Amino acid sequence: MPICFDVYIFPREQEFEGEKTFLQLIELFENTSIPLTHDWGSFNIHGNELNRYVFESSKINTTEEIRKYFSRPRRKQPQKYSVETGLWSNPSDLASEEFPDAIAVDVGAWDSDYQYKHQMIDGHAQIGFFRYYTYWTTRHLPNGDPDPENQAVYQRLKYLRTLITEVIEQLDPKCIKVFSDTGWQVPFNSHCTYFANPEVLLEDLEQIRAIFTGETVWNQDAPSFAEYDGPKMSFALNDRRTSEEQQRLWTSFHDLLSRLPALTPAMISEVWRLDPRQDGLQVSRTENGGALVFGSDNFMNTFVDQVYLEALELAGLYQAENTGDRTE
């Protein structure tokens, strides 16, 4: 079954330049330790109008050539910048005589006021990957034994972890989320999330609350979250979850979101320090006071929703303690 997923990069400021970010990203890809195919593939610049290219070239295929393009005088307008590269399917095969397969990778960034299909695009930049579930997820053979391919999957996930860490160091973003095309691009469906500070997690929970109360409507076909309806909510809660997991997720947020007003940044920092983690959740603190969260070691199979639920549960405990103090 095919899967596409994107690493979405969100800026700290509301106004941002896609050109600057794009150049930072291609420099990062030029210097990364992960095994990219390189050279670059087609380089495109999109205007605000649907399907309109301001510039496109399949002949520019080095980082230096891209930099030279940006040194030219040109009319400034909101734009999106993208270039293609590839990641070797099985890095261990690079030394063999057989030409290895590669996964397509698209690197893009856009200006803060760039529009596509008459809608403002969320985020700052993205790195898109195109392949199959078995490329990024482990599995077992019919007899229950681990698939020998799993070892290569973990190696690819390790490269993806490295890339995300390098993006944090290079761009210093407000947030990073990894979304697959099997569900809504909302916080609880991210496979990996970077929070620059606890306040970012609070913002995510406000978005989740607005979805559950109906203040935010994802699209015209979006189901109501007032009552649980499995078939209608399947994609919203991500098809990678089982029906039981989807209902459990909806019920947990439905029961716990009332505690959000009591949640503070200090409580979130406390959640980030919890050890051991529940359900395999992996949280590592960053030097700037943020946190990088993976759903598990095999993180494209799992989600980070538990980090939000743990924060709400902790807020509920503090709320109960304070209520008890006042009643004594």
Short mmCIF file of C-alpha atoms in Angstrom, two decimals:
data_model
loop_
_atom_site.label_atom_id
_atom_site.label_comp_id
_atom_site.label_asym_id
_atom_site.label_seq_id
_atom_site.Cartn_x
_atom_site.Cartn_y
_atom_site.Cartn_z
CA MET A 1 0.00 0.00 0.00
CA PRO A 2 1.54 3.36 -0.94
CA ILE A 3 2.32 5.99 1.65
CA CYS A 4 3.44 9.57 1.33
CA PHE A 5 4.49 11.56 4.34
CA ASP A 6 5.83 15.04 4.99
CA VAL A 7 8.10 16.60 7.56
CA TYR A 8 6.36 19.95 8.18
CA ILE A 9 8.47 22.77 9.57
CA PHE A 10 6.72 25.63 11.39
CA PRO A 11 8.41 29.02 11.91
CA ARG A 12 8.79 31.02 15.10
CA GLU A 13 7.65 34.23 13.40
CA GLN A 14 4.45 34.91 11.44
CA GLU A 15 6.39 36.68 8.69
CA PHE A 16 9.08 34.57 7.04
CA GLU A 17 11.02 34.31 3.80
CA GLY A 18 10.74 31.06 1.90
CA GLU A 19 13.88 31.83 -0.09
CA LYS A 20 16.07 32.01 3.00
CA THR A 21 14.61 28.82 4.43
CA PHE A 22 14.90 27.01 1.11
CA LEU A 23 18.59 27.84 0.82
CA GLN A 24 19.14 26.68 4.40
CA LEU A 25 17.45 23.38 3.61
CA ILE A 26 19.40 22.62 0.46
CA GLU A 27 22.61 23.47 2.29
CA LEU A 28 21.54 21.05 5.03
CA PHE A 29 20.90 18.34 2.43
CA GLU A 30 24.23 19.07 0.79
CA ASN A 31 26.07 18.48 4.08
CA THR A 32 23.96 15.77 5.73
CA SER A 33 25.40 12.39 6.62
CA ILE A 34 22.38 10.48 5.30
CA PRO A 35 22.92 8.74 1.92
CA LEU A 36 21.17 10.94 -0.66
CA THR A 37 21.31 10.19 -4.37
CA HIS A 38 22.30 13.70 -5.45
CA ASP A 39 22.54 15.57 -7.80
CA TRP A 40 19.36 17.62 -7.45
CA GLY A 41 16.45 16.89 -9.74
CA SER A 42 14.04 19.47 -11.16
CA PHE A 43 14.06 22.90 -9.49
CA ASN A 44 10.78 24.83 -9.54
CA ILE A 45 9.42 28.12 -8.27
CA HIS A 46 5.63 28.43 -8.06
CA GLY A 47 3.68 31.68 -8.16
CA ASN A 48 0.47 32.34 -6.26
CA GLU A 49 -1.66 31.37 -9.23
CA LEU A 50 -2.70 27.72 -9.33
CA ASN A 51 -0.26 25.52 -11.30
CA ARG A 52 1.76 28.54 -12.44
CA TYR A 53 5.52 28.23 -12.51
CA VAL A 54 7.59 31.38 -12.21
CA PHE A 55 10.64 29.29 -13.02
CA GLU A 56 11.30 25.63 -13.75
CA SER A 57 14.40 23.77 -14.79
CA SER A 58 15.59 20.18 -14.95
CA LYS A 59 19.09 21.39 -15.81
CA ILE A 60 19.94 22.99 -12.49
CA ASN A 61 21.22 20.07 -10.46
CA THR A 62 23.86 21.36 -8.07
CA THR A 63 23.49 23.47 -4.96
CA GLU A 64 25.81 26.11 -6.40
CA GLU A 65 23.63 26.49 -9.50
CA ILE A 66 20.58 27.02 -7.30
CA ARG A 67 22.42 29.69 -5.31
CA LYS A 68 23.39 31.43 -8.55
CA TYR A 69 19.75 31.60 -9.59
CA PHE A 70 18.83 33.41 -6.37
CA SER A 71 21.59 35.98 -6.97
CA ARG A 72 19.81 37.22 -10.13
CA PRO A 73 17.58 40.32 -10.07
CA ARG A 74 13.92 39.31 -10.23
CA ARG A 75 10.46 40.60 -9.43
CA LYS A 76 9.53 39.83 -5.84
CA GLN A 77 6.19 38.14 -5.19
CA PRO A 78 4.92 35.42 -2.83
CA GLN A 79 6.40 32.17 -4.04
CA LYS A 80 7.05 28.53 -3.22
CA TYR A 81 10.44 26.95 -3.95
CA SER A 82 10.97 23.23 -4.44
CA VAL A 83 13.65 20.85 -5.62
CA GLU A 84 13.85 17.07 -5.87
CA THR A 85 16.42 14.60 -4.65
CA GLY A 86 16.39 10.97 -3.50
CA LEU A 87 17.28 8.71 -0.60
CA TRP A 88 18.78 5.31 -1.33
CA SER A 89 16.29 2.54 -0.58
CA ASN A 90 18.84 0.27 1.06
CA PRO A 91 22.05 2.13 1.97
CA SER A 92 23.88 -1.14 2.63
CA ASP A 93 23.62 -1.95 -1.09
CA LEU A 94 25.57 1.11 -2.18
CA ALA A 95 28.82 -0.85 -2.28
CA SER A 96 27.35 -3.62 -4.43
CA GLU A 97 27.42 -3.76 -8.20
CA GLU A 98 23.62 -3.81 -8.36
CA PHE A 99 22.17 -0.31 -8.75
CA PRO A 100 20.05 0.29 -5.63
CA ASP A 101 16.49 1.58 -5.62
CA ALA A 102 15.82 5.11 -4.35
CA ILE A 103 12.92 6.91 -2.73
CA ALA A 104 11.82 10.29 -4.10
CA VAL A 105 12.32 13.25 -1.79
CA ASP A 106 10.92 16.73 -2.41
CA VAL A 107 12.35 19.73 -0.54
CA GLY A 108 10.24 22.88 -0.43
CA ALA A 109 9.70 26.20 1.36
CA TRP A 110 7.36 29.13 0.81
CA ASP A 111 6.88 32.77 1.71
CA SER A 112 4.55 33.64 4.59
CA ASP A 113 1.88 35.11 2.26
CA TYR A 114 2.08 32.45 -0.44
CA GLN A 115 -1.31 30.99 -1.39
CA TYR A 116 -2.22 27.71 -3.04
CA LYS A 117 -5.74 26.80 -4.16
CA HIS A 118 -6.89 30.06 -2.54
CA GLN A 119 -5.85 28.89 0.92
CA MET A 120 -2.97 29.96 3.10
CA ILE A 121 -0.55 27.08 3.57
CA ASP A 122 0.29 26.22 7.15
CA GLY A 123 3.89 25.89 8.12
CA HIS A 124 7.10 27.20 6.75
CA ALA A 125 8.66 24.41 4.74
CA GLN A 126 8.32 20.70 4.17
CA ILE A 127 10.30 17.66 3.12
CA GLY A 128 8.14 15.13 1.31
CA PHE A 129 8.82 11.40 1.03
CA PHE A 130 7.11 8.96 -1.34
CA ARG A 131 7.28 5.18 -0.95
CA TYR A 132 5.50 2.19 0.60
CA TYR A 133 4.55 1.25 4.16
CA THR A 134 7.09 -1.54 4.23
CA TYR A 135 9.85 0.95 3.50
CA TRP A 136 9.22 2.79 6.79
CA THR A 137 7.40 0.24 8.97
CA THR A 138 8.44 -3.12 10.39
CA ARG A 139 6.32 -6.22 9.91
CA HIS A 140 6.22 -9.95 10.66
CA LEU A 141 6.05 -12.98 8.41
CA PRO A 142 2.93 -15.21 8.48
CA ASN A 143 4.67 -17.56 10.93
CA GLY A 144 5.26 -14.67 13.35
CA ASP A 145 8.98 -14.24 12.69
CA PRO A 146 10.28 -10.69 12.11
CA ASP A 147 10.71 -9.79 8.46
CA PRO A 148 14.45 -9.71 7.56
CA GLU A 149 13.74 -6.35 5.91
CA ASN A 150 13.03 -4.85 9.36
CA GLN A 151 16.71 -4.17 9.95
CA ALA A 152 16.83 -1.96 6.87
CA VAL A 153 13.62 -0.21 8.03
CA TYR A 154 15.23 0.73 11.34
CA GLN A 155 18.26 2.05 9.47
CA ARG A 156 16.02 4.30 7.34
CA LEU A 157 14.18 5.52 10.45
CA LYS A 158 17.56 6.30 11.98
CA TYR A 159 18.40 8.46 8.96
CA LEU A 160 15.06 10.24 9.30
CA ARG A 161 15.77 10.93 12.98
CA THR A 162 19.13 12.38 11.98
CA LEU A 163 17.52 14.59 9.37
CA ILE A 164 14.94 15.96 11.82
CA THR A 165 17.68 16.71 14.36
CA GLU A 166 19.69 18.53 11.70
CA VAL A 167 16.65 20.61 10.69
CA ILE A 168 16.20 21.67 14.32
CA GLU A 169 19.85 22.71 14.58
CA GLN A 170 19.91 24.50 11.22
CA LEU A 171 16.53 26.28 11.19
CA ASP A 172 15.64 26.63 14.90
CA PRO A 173 11.91 26.21 14.14
CA LYS A 174 8.97 26.62 16.47
CA CYS A 175 7.71 23.13 15.70
CA ILE A 176 8.20 20.11 13.42
CA LYS A 177 5.54 17.50 12.73
CA VAL A 178 5.65 14.34 10.62
CA PHE A 179 2.34 13.53 8.92
CA SER A 180 1.45 10.62 6.65
CA ASP A 181 -1.33 10.80 4.05
CA THR A 182 -3.48 8.33 5.99
CA GLY A 183 -5.21 10.90 8.21
CA TRP A 184 -5.87 14.55 9.02
CA GLN A 185 -2.78 16.68 9.57
CA VAL A 186 -3.65 17.52 13.16
CA PRO A 187 -1.36 17.29 16.22
CA PHE A 188 -2.50 13.89 17.52
CA ASN A 189 -1.80 12.29 14.10
CA SER A 190 1.87 13.27 14.02
CA HIS A 191 4.38 10.41 14.14
CA CYS A 192 7.11 12.69 15.48
CA THR A 193 6.85 16.22 16.89
CA TYR A 194 9.42 18.77 17.94
CA PHE A 195 8.26 21.45 20.39
CA ALA A 196 10.55 24.47 20.78
CA ASN A 197 8.96 25.14 24.19
CA PRO A 198 5.99 24.00 26.32
CA GLU A 199 3.80 26.80 24.96
CA VAL A 200 3.81 25.11 21.54
CA LEU A 201 2.22 22.01 23.05
CA LEU A 202 -0.43 24.22 24.65
CA GLU A 203 -1.19 25.71 21.22
CA ASP A 204 -1.60 22.21 19.81
CA LEU A 205 -4.06 21.31 22.55
CA GLU A 206 -6.06 24.46 21.82
CA GLN A 207 -6.30 23.30 18.20
CA ILE A 208 -7.43 19.84 19.33
CA ARG A 209 -10.00 21.40 21.69
CA ALA A 210 -11.38 23.52 18.84
CA ILE A 211 -11.81 20.39 16.70
CA PHE A 212 -13.69 18.57 19.44
CA THR A 213 -15.95 21.55 20.17
CA GLY A 214 -16.63 22.25 16.50
CA GLU A 215 -14.98 25.69 16.52
CA THR A 216 -12.56 24.43 13.86
CA VAL A 217 -14.01 22.57 10.87
CA TRP A 218 -11.26 20.74 9.00
CA ASN A 219 -13.19 20.73 5.71
CA GLN A 220 -16.78 20.77 4.48
CA ASP A 221 -17.00 16.99 4.79
CA ALA A 222 -15.54 16.86 8.29
CA PRO A 223 -17.56 14.82 10.79
CA SER A 224 -18.80 16.30 14.04
CA PHE A 225 -16.68 15.32 17.04
CA ALA A 226 -19.56 15.77 19.48
CA GLU A 227 -20.37 12.05 19.40
CA TYR A 228 -18.17 9.16 18.34
CA ASP A 229 -18.90 7.84 14.84
CA GLY A 230 -16.22 5.35 13.82
CA PRO A 231 -16.86 5.09 10.05
CA LYS A 232 -17.12 8.86 9.60
CA MET A 233 -14.09 9.56 11.79
CA SER A 234 -11.81 6.87 10.41
CA PHE A 235 -9.66 9.16 8.27
CA ALA A 236 -9.80 12.05 10.75
CA LEU A 237 -8.35 9.78 13.45
CA ASN A 238 -5.90 8.22 10.96
CA ASP A 239 -6.48 4.95 9.15
CA ARG A 240 -3.22 3.60 10.53
CA ARG A 241 -4.99 3.19 13.88
CA THR A 242 -7.32 0.24 14.46
CA SER A 243 -10.98 1.00 15.10
CA GLU A 244 -10.42 0.23 18.79
CA GLU A 245 -7.47 2.62 18.95
CA GLN A 246 -9.48 5.34 17.22
CA GLN A 247 -12.36 5.05 19.68
CA ARG A 248 -9.97 5.01 22.63
CA LEU A 249 -8.25 8.16 21.32
CA TRP A 250 -11.56 10.01 20.83
CA THR A 251 -12.79 8.98 24.28
CA SER A 252 -9.55 10.05 25.96
CA PHE A 253 -9.60 13.55 24.48
CA HIS A 254 -13.36 13.86 25.01
CA ASP A 255 -12.90 13.08 28.72
CA LEU A 256 -9.70 15.04 29.35
CA LEU A 257 -9.93 18.27 27.31
CA SER A 258 -12.00 19.92 30.06
CA ARG A 259 -8.77 20.00 32.08
CA LEU A 260 -6.95 22.16 29.53
CA PRO A 261 -7.56 25.50 31.35
CA ALA A 262 -5.59 24.16 34.33
CA LEU A 263 -2.57 23.11 32.25
CA THR A 264 0.58 25.23 32.56
CA PRO A 265 3.98 25.22 30.80
CA ALA A 266 5.57 24.00 34.03
CA MET A 267 3.30 20.94 34.04
CA ILE A 268 4.23 20.19 30.43
CA SER A 269 7.93 20.36 31.31
CA GLU A 270 7.19 17.88 34.09
CA VAL A 271 5.52 15.52 31.59
CA TRP A 272 8.60 15.73 29.37
CA ARG A 273 10.71 14.51 32.32
CA LEU A 274 8.53 11.46 33.04
CA ASP A 275 10.37 8.13 33.08
CA PRO A 276 9.59 5.43 32.15
CA ARG A 277 7.35 6.46 29.29
CA GLN A 278 3.93 4.98 28.57
CA ASP A 279 3.31 2.96 25.39
CA GLY A 280 6.88 3.32 24.17
CA LEU A 281 6.73 7.12 23.80
CA GLN A 282 10.23 8.62 23.43
CA VAL A 283 10.88 12.15 24.67
CA SER A 284 14.30 13.80 24.55
CA ARG A 285 14.92 17.32 25.84
CA THR A 286 16.78 19.82 23.70
CA GLU A 287 19.33 22.35 24.92
CA ASN A 288 17.03 25.28 24.15
CA GLY A 289 14.29 24.03 26.50
CA GLY A 290 12.24 22.17 23.91
CA ALA A 291 11.47 18.50 23.38
CA LEU A 292 11.63 16.03 20.50
CA VAL A 293 8.94 13.35 20.76
CA PHE A 294 8.68 10.08 18.82
CA GLY A 295 5.70 7.76 19.09
CA SER A 296 8.09 4.82 19.53
CA ASP A 297 11.36 3.42 18.22
CA ASN A 298 9.40 2.32 15.14
CA PHE A 299 7.75 5.74 15.01
CA MET A 300 6.09 5.60 11.57
CA ASN A 301 3.85 2.85 13.05
CA THR A 302 2.82 5.00 16.02
CA PHE A 303 1.78 8.53 17.02
CA VAL A 304 2.64 11.13 19.65
CA ASP A 305 -0.93 11.55 20.99
CA GLN A 306 0.07 10.20 24.40
CA VAL A 307 2.22 13.26 25.16
CA TYR A 308 -0.90 15.45 24.95
CA LEU A 309 -3.00 13.07 27.03
CA GLU A 310 -0.33 12.81 29.74
CA ALA A 311 -0.26 16.61 30.00
CA LEU A 312 -4.04 16.77 30.40
CA GLU A 313 -3.99 13.95 32.96
CA LEU A 314 -1.35 15.80 35.00
CA ALA A 315 -3.40 19.00 34.85
CA GLY A 316 -6.34 17.02 36.21
CA LEU A 317 -4.25 15.75 39.14
CA TYR A 318 -3.15 19.28 40.05
CA GLN A 319 -6.74 20.46 39.68
CA ALA A 320 -7.98 17.75 42.05
CA GLU A 321 -5.27 18.53 44.62
CA ASN A 322 -6.12 22.23 44.63
CA THR A 323 -9.82 21.52 44.89
CA GLY A 324 -9.13 19.22 47.84
CA ASP A 325 -7.07 21.90 49.59
CA ARG A 326 -9.89 24.42 49.32
CA THR A 327 -12.52 22.04 50.68
CA GLU A 328 -10.60 21.11 53.81
#
